[in-house]
């Protein structure tokens, strides 16, 4: 057994995910990848435990699943040991690229991961899809590009998710809106200096997007933890947002959100962030 690998982890799975080489070894790149996956798992495992303890079952939907690294690792480390029972939990991987969906289905069948489903759907279409249950306990979206993260949030709210785990990516929409109204904003607020230069527009737009997402979630009764994924230093997109449903909306979240959109001349984005 390779020392870095957790007990019970499927070596065959790690080979298929290209985390281990074909001869079962770790190189420098795959060791880093494994460290990242386990670091993220450390955040998600307590959420799985909490849901399983409360319900005796769990459902998890992973949006923009890609090759379903996360879903397979969660199943392998957490759900696999519970396969014998009536309620071992179920993981849904949602992905628009049909070839990745087909590969994930084939791999799950080969490994005997019977409580995994892979759906060739957009995030938006998944909200109304009969292939998913009415309630999902945990929703994850890792590097779901641009507005796909916002669609995943909308999905999670619709499915009354207990937990939402986001690693946002490529937030271009807010930056584009800031850019479009730049001249108008100069006459409206001195805050426009924050995004006067193109590189600042991009960075501020990305930061602002996540602030608006957090306010939206707080307005719907979620408590937020915002932190950094250690070991993802090579990636600019290493912010981790974990939302826990409390049923108690933050009193001024909607008001704050509306004020920010007005102050920064972003009223056109109200439907995305204020609902």
Short mmCIF file of C-alpha atoms in Angstrom, two decimals:
data_model
loop_
_atom_site.label_atom_id
_atom_site.label_comp_id
_atom_site.label_asym_id
_atom_site.label_seq_id
_atom_site.Cartn_x
_atom_site.Cartn_y
_atom_site.Cartn_z
CA UNK A 1 0.00 0.00 0.00
CA UNK A 2 1.27 3.45 -0.89
CA UNK A 3 1.78 5.34 2.42
CA UNK A 4 -0.13 8.47 1.34
CA UNK A 5 -3.32 6.55 0.53
CA UNK A 6 -6.05 6.21 3.13
CA UNK A 7 -6.93 2.75 4.43
CA UNK A 8 -9.72 1.15 2.41
CA UNK A 9 -9.14 3.39 -0.61
CA UNK A 10 -9.51 1.54 -3.92
CA UNK A 11 -6.17 1.46 -5.72
CA UNK A 12 -7.98 0.61 -8.97
CA UNK A 13 -10.12 3.74 -8.63
CA UNK A 14 -7.07 5.95 -8.05
CA UNK A 15 -5.46 4.48 -11.17
CA UNK A 16 -8.60 5.17 -13.21
CA UNK A 17 -8.65 8.77 -11.95
CA UNK A 18 -4.96 9.07 -12.89
CA UNK A 19 -4.05 9.85 -9.29
CA UNK A 20 -1.92 6.70 -9.23
CA UNK A 21 0.26 5.64 -12.15
CA UNK A 22 -0.57 2.36 -13.92
CA UNK A 23 1.95 0.51 -11.73
CA UNK A 24 0.29 1.89 -8.59
CA UNK A 25 2.86 4.56 -7.76
CA UNK A 26 2.54 8.25 -6.89
CA UNK A 27 4.59 10.82 -8.76
CA UNK A 28 4.99 14.42 -7.63
CA UNK A 29 2.01 15.66 -9.61
CA UNK A 30 -0.32 12.86 -8.50
CA UNK A 31 0.80 13.23 -4.87
CA UNK A 32 -0.27 16.87 -5.01
CA UNK A 33 -3.58 15.92 -6.61
CA UNK A 34 -4.22 13.31 -3.91
CA UNK A 35 -3.41 15.85 -1.19
CA UNK A 36 -5.97 18.25 -2.70
CA UNK A 37 -8.68 15.58 -2.92
CA UNK A 38 -8.13 14.46 0.68
CA UNK A 39 -8.03 18.04 1.94
CA UNK A 40 -11.44 18.67 0.38
CA UNK A 41 -12.72 15.33 1.69
CA UNK A 42 -11.76 16.43 5.22
CA UNK A 43 -14.23 19.32 4.88
CA UNK A 44 -17.04 17.20 3.40
CA UNK A 45 -16.79 14.05 5.53
CA UNK A 46 -18.27 15.70 8.69
CA UNK A 47 -21.22 16.91 6.61
CA UNK A 48 -21.83 13.38 5.33
CA UNK A 49 -21.60 12.04 8.89
CA UNK A 50 -24.06 14.63 10.18
CA UNK A 51 -26.66 13.91 7.51
CA UNK A 52 -26.24 10.14 7.82
CA UNK A 53 -26.58 10.32 11.61
CA UNK A 54 -29.72 12.45 11.37
CA UNK A 55 -31.48 10.60 8.54
CA UNK A 56 -29.80 7.21 8.24
CA UNK A 57 -29.41 7.99 4.55
CA UNK A 58 -28.12 10.79 2.33
CA UNK A 59 -28.31 12.17 -1.18
CA UNK A 60 -25.54 14.25 -2.73
CA UNK A 61 -25.56 16.02 -6.11
CA UNK A 62 -22.25 17.09 -7.65
CA UNK A 63 -22.70 19.75 -10.34
CA UNK A 64 -20.26 20.19 -13.18
CA UNK A 65 -18.93 16.81 -12.12
CA UNK A 66 -16.43 16.42 -14.97
CA UNK A 67 -14.73 13.04 -14.46
CA UNK A 68 -16.50 12.81 -11.08
CA UNK A 69 -13.28 12.72 -9.04
CA UNK A 70 -15.13 14.03 -6.01
CA UNK A 71 -18.13 11.72 -6.28
CA UNK A 72 -15.97 8.62 -6.71
CA UNK A 73 -13.71 9.51 -3.79
CA UNK A 74 -16.69 10.26 -1.52
CA UNK A 75 -18.31 6.98 -2.48
CA UNK A 76 -15.10 5.00 -2.07
CA UNK A 77 -14.16 6.45 1.33
CA UNK A 78 -17.61 6.98 2.86
CA UNK A 79 -20.51 5.20 1.15
CA UNK A 80 -18.82 1.99 0.00
CA UNK A 81 -18.68 0.55 3.53
CA UNK A 82 -22.44 1.12 3.87
CA UNK A 83 -23.44 -0.74 0.72
CA UNK A 84 -24.82 -3.75 2.61
CA UNK A 85 -27.56 -1.77 4.35
CA UNK A 86 -30.88 -0.61 3.01
CA UNK A 87 -29.82 3.04 3.15
CA UNK A 88 -26.27 3.50 1.96
CA UNK A 89 -26.74 6.93 0.45
CA UNK A 90 -26.70 7.95 -3.22
CA UNK A 91 -24.43 10.25 -5.22
CA UNK A 92 -25.57 11.98 -8.42
CA UNK A 93 -22.98 13.37 -10.83
CA UNK A 94 -24.43 16.05 -13.12
CA UNK A 95 -22.40 16.91 -16.22
CA UNK A 96 -23.17 18.29 -19.71
CA UNK A 97 -20.38 16.46 -21.60
CA UNK A 98 -21.93 13.15 -22.59
CA UNK A 99 -18.58 11.39 -23.09
CA UNK A 100 -17.60 12.09 -19.47
CA UNK A 101 -21.01 10.89 -18.26
CA UNK A 102 -20.58 7.65 -20.25
CA UNK A 103 -17.07 7.06 -18.84
CA UNK A 104 -18.24 7.67 -15.28
CA UNK A 105 -21.16 5.26 -15.71
CA UNK A 106 -18.81 2.61 -17.08
CA UNK A 107 -16.31 3.07 -14.23
CA UNK A 108 -19.01 2.95 -11.54
CA UNK A 109 -20.39 -0.28 -13.03
CA UNK A 110 -16.90 -1.81 -13.19
CA UNK A 111 -16.14 -0.92 -9.58
CA UNK A 112 -19.58 -2.03 -8.36
CA UNK A 113 -20.48 1.46 -7.09
CA UNK A 114 -24.20 0.80 -7.35
CA UNK A 115 -25.40 3.93 -5.54
CA UNK A 116 -23.98 6.36 -8.11
CA UNK A 117 -25.94 7.91 -10.98
CA UNK A 118 -24.54 10.13 -13.73
CA UNK A 119 -26.88 12.47 -15.55
CA UNK A 120 -26.22 14.26 -18.83
CA UNK A 121 -27.97 17.49 -17.84
CA UNK A 122 -27.25 21.17 -17.47
CA UNK A 123 -27.48 22.49 -13.93
CA UNK A 124 -30.58 24.44 -14.92
CA UNK A 125 -32.32 21.41 -16.41
CA UNK A 126 -31.49 19.32 -13.36
CA UNK A 127 -33.76 21.46 -11.17
CA UNK A 128 -36.89 20.03 -12.77
CA UNK A 129 -35.51 16.65 -13.89
CA UNK A 130 -37.54 13.61 -12.69
CA UNK A 131 -34.24 11.67 -12.57
CA UNK A 132 -33.38 13.43 -9.30
CA UNK A 133 -35.25 13.21 -6.00
CA UNK A 134 -37.27 16.16 -4.68
CA UNK A 135 -34.85 16.66 -1.80
CA UNK A 136 -31.04 16.62 -1.94
CA UNK A 137 -29.08 16.73 1.32
CA UNK A 138 -25.74 18.01 0.03
CA UNK A 139 -24.97 19.94 -3.15
CA UNK A 140 -21.39 20.38 -4.36
CA UNK A 141 -20.07 22.46 -7.25
CA UNK A 142 -16.31 22.52 -7.72
CA UNK A 143 -15.00 24.79 -10.44
CA UNK A 144 -18.40 24.95 -12.14
CA UNK A 145 -17.56 27.70 -14.59
CA UNK A 146 -19.02 31.19 -14.50
CA UNK A 147 -22.79 31.14 -13.89
CA UNK A 148 -22.97 27.34 -13.40
CA UNK A 149 -22.09 27.96 -9.74
CA UNK A 150 -25.09 30.29 -9.45
CA UNK A 151 -27.28 27.68 -11.12
CA UNK A 152 -26.01 25.13 -8.58
CA UNK A 153 -27.01 27.51 -5.76
CA UNK A 154 -30.48 27.87 -7.29
CA UNK A 155 -30.70 24.05 -7.55
CA UNK A 156 -29.63 23.67 -3.90
CA UNK A 157 -32.24 26.17 -2.70
CA UNK A 158 -34.92 24.45 -4.79
CA UNK A 159 -33.93 21.04 -3.35
CA UNK A 160 -33.78 22.42 0.23
CA UNK A 161 -30.19 21.25 0.64
CA UNK A 162 -28.89 20.95 4.17
CA UNK A 163 -25.34 21.73 3.03
CA UNK A 164 -23.85 23.46 -0.02
CA UNK A 165 -20.14 23.17 -0.85
CA UNK A 166 -18.77 25.52 -3.52
CA UNK A 167 -15.36 26.15 -5.05
CA UNK A 168 -16.33 28.91 -7.50
CA UNK A 169 -14.58 29.37 -10.83
CA UNK A 170 -14.26 31.84 -13.72
CA UNK A 171 -16.70 34.48 -12.49
CA UNK A 172 -16.83 36.58 -15.66
CA UNK A 173 -20.41 37.87 -15.58
CA UNK A 174 -20.04 40.48 -12.82
CA UNK A 175 -16.73 41.72 -14.24
CA UNK A 176 -18.38 42.10 -17.66
CA UNK A 177 -21.22 44.14 -16.12
CA UNK A 178 -18.74 46.35 -14.25
CA UNK A 179 -16.89 46.89 -17.53
CA UNK A 180 -20.06 47.70 -19.46
CA UNK A 181 -21.10 50.46 -17.04
CA UNK A 182 -17.63 51.75 -16.21
CA UNK A 183 -18.02 55.25 -17.66
CA UNK A 184 -21.42 55.70 -16.06
CA UNK A 185 -20.05 54.49 -12.72
CA UNK A 186 -17.23 57.03 -12.76
CA UNK A 187 -19.79 59.81 -12.42
CA UNK A 188 -21.82 57.93 -9.83
CA UNK A 189 -19.37 56.73 -7.18
CA UNK A 190 -15.68 57.07 -6.27
CA UNK A 191 -15.78 53.32 -5.59
CA UNK A 192 -15.49 52.89 -9.36
CA UNK A 193 -11.75 53.41 -8.91
CA UNK A 194 -11.67 49.88 -7.49
CA UNK A 195 -12.33 48.46 -10.96
CA UNK A 196 -10.87 51.18 -13.20
CA UNK A 197 -8.01 49.02 -14.48
CA UNK A 198 -8.82 45.82 -16.40
CA UNK A 199 -6.90 43.49 -14.07
CA UNK A 200 -8.70 45.03 -11.09
CA UNK A 201 -12.03 44.66 -12.90
CA UNK A 202 -11.43 40.95 -13.24
CA UNK A 203 -10.20 40.44 -9.67
CA UNK A 204 -12.80 42.67 -8.04
CA UNK A 205 -15.53 41.11 -10.16
CA UNK A 206 -14.52 37.65 -8.95
CA UNK A 207 -14.39 38.75 -5.31
CA UNK A 208 -17.70 40.58 -5.57
CA UNK A 209 -19.42 37.60 -7.18
CA UNK A 210 -18.67 35.43 -4.16
CA UNK A 211 -19.71 38.16 -1.72
CA UNK A 212 -23.08 38.41 -3.49
CA UNK A 213 -23.46 34.62 -3.45
CA UNK A 214 -22.80 34.55 0.28
CA UNK A 215 -25.38 37.27 0.93
CA UNK A 216 -27.92 35.39 -1.19
CA UNK A 217 -27.36 32.21 0.80
CA UNK A 218 -27.56 34.08 4.11
CA UNK A 219 -30.84 35.64 3.00
CA UNK A 220 -32.19 32.09 2.51
CA UNK A 221 -31.24 30.93 5.99
CA UNK A 222 -27.74 29.52 5.53
CA UNK A 223 -24.76 30.02 7.80
CA UNK A 224 -21.51 30.49 5.87
CA UNK A 225 -17.93 29.36 6.32
CA UNK A 226 -15.57 30.87 3.74
CA UNK A 227 -12.02 29.56 3.71
CA UNK A 228 -9.12 28.56 1.50
CA UNK A 229 -8.24 25.17 0.09
CA UNK A 230 -4.71 24.41 1.17
CA UNK A 231 -2.57 22.71 -1.44
CA UNK A 232 -4.32 24.43 -4.33
CA UNK A 233 -1.70 27.18 -4.46
CA UNK A 234 -1.17 26.63 -8.17
CA UNK A 235 -4.80 27.59 -8.77
CA UNK A 236 -6.19 31.11 -8.48
CA UNK A 237 -9.58 29.55 -7.71
CA UNK A 238 -9.05 28.12 -4.24
CA UNK A 239 -11.88 29.72 -2.27
CA UNK A 240 -14.14 27.26 -0.48
CA UNK A 241 -17.66 28.24 0.58
CA UNK A 242 -19.58 25.88 2.86
CA UNK A 243 -23.20 26.78 3.59
CA UNK A 244 -25.23 25.14 6.36
CA UNK A 245 -29.03 25.48 6.45
CA UNK A 246 -30.22 26.96 9.74
CA UNK A 247 -33.68 28.15 8.69
CA UNK A 248 -32.86 31.59 10.10
CA UNK A 249 -32.16 34.17 7.38
CA UNK A 250 -29.71 36.93 8.22
CA UNK A 251 -31.95 39.92 8.81
CA UNK A 252 -30.22 42.50 6.65
CA UNK A 253 -28.74 40.21 3.95
CA UNK A 254 -31.25 41.11 1.23
CA UNK A 255 -31.02 44.80 2.05
CA UNK A 256 -27.22 44.72 1.94
CA UNK A 257 -27.31 42.85 -1.35
CA UNK A 258 -29.65 45.41 -2.91
CA UNK A 259 -27.51 48.29 -1.64
CA UNK A 260 -24.34 46.81 -3.14
CA UNK A 261 -25.99 46.22 -6.53
CA UNK A 262 -27.28 49.81 -6.55
CA UNK A 263 -24.02 51.38 -5.36
CA UNK A 264 -21.89 49.53 -7.90
CA UNK A 265 -24.30 50.05 -10.78
CA UNK A 266 -25.15 46.35 -11.13
CA UNK A 267 -28.94 46.46 -10.99
CA UNK A 268 -29.14 44.28 -14.11
CA UNK A 269 -27.84 41.33 -12.04
CA UNK A 270 -30.62 41.51 -9.47
CA UNK A 271 -32.41 38.43 -10.81
CA UNK A 272 -29.26 36.37 -10.43
CA UNK A 273 -28.29 37.36 -6.92
CA UNK A 274 -31.42 38.74 -5.22
CA UNK A 275 -34.35 36.34 -5.17
#
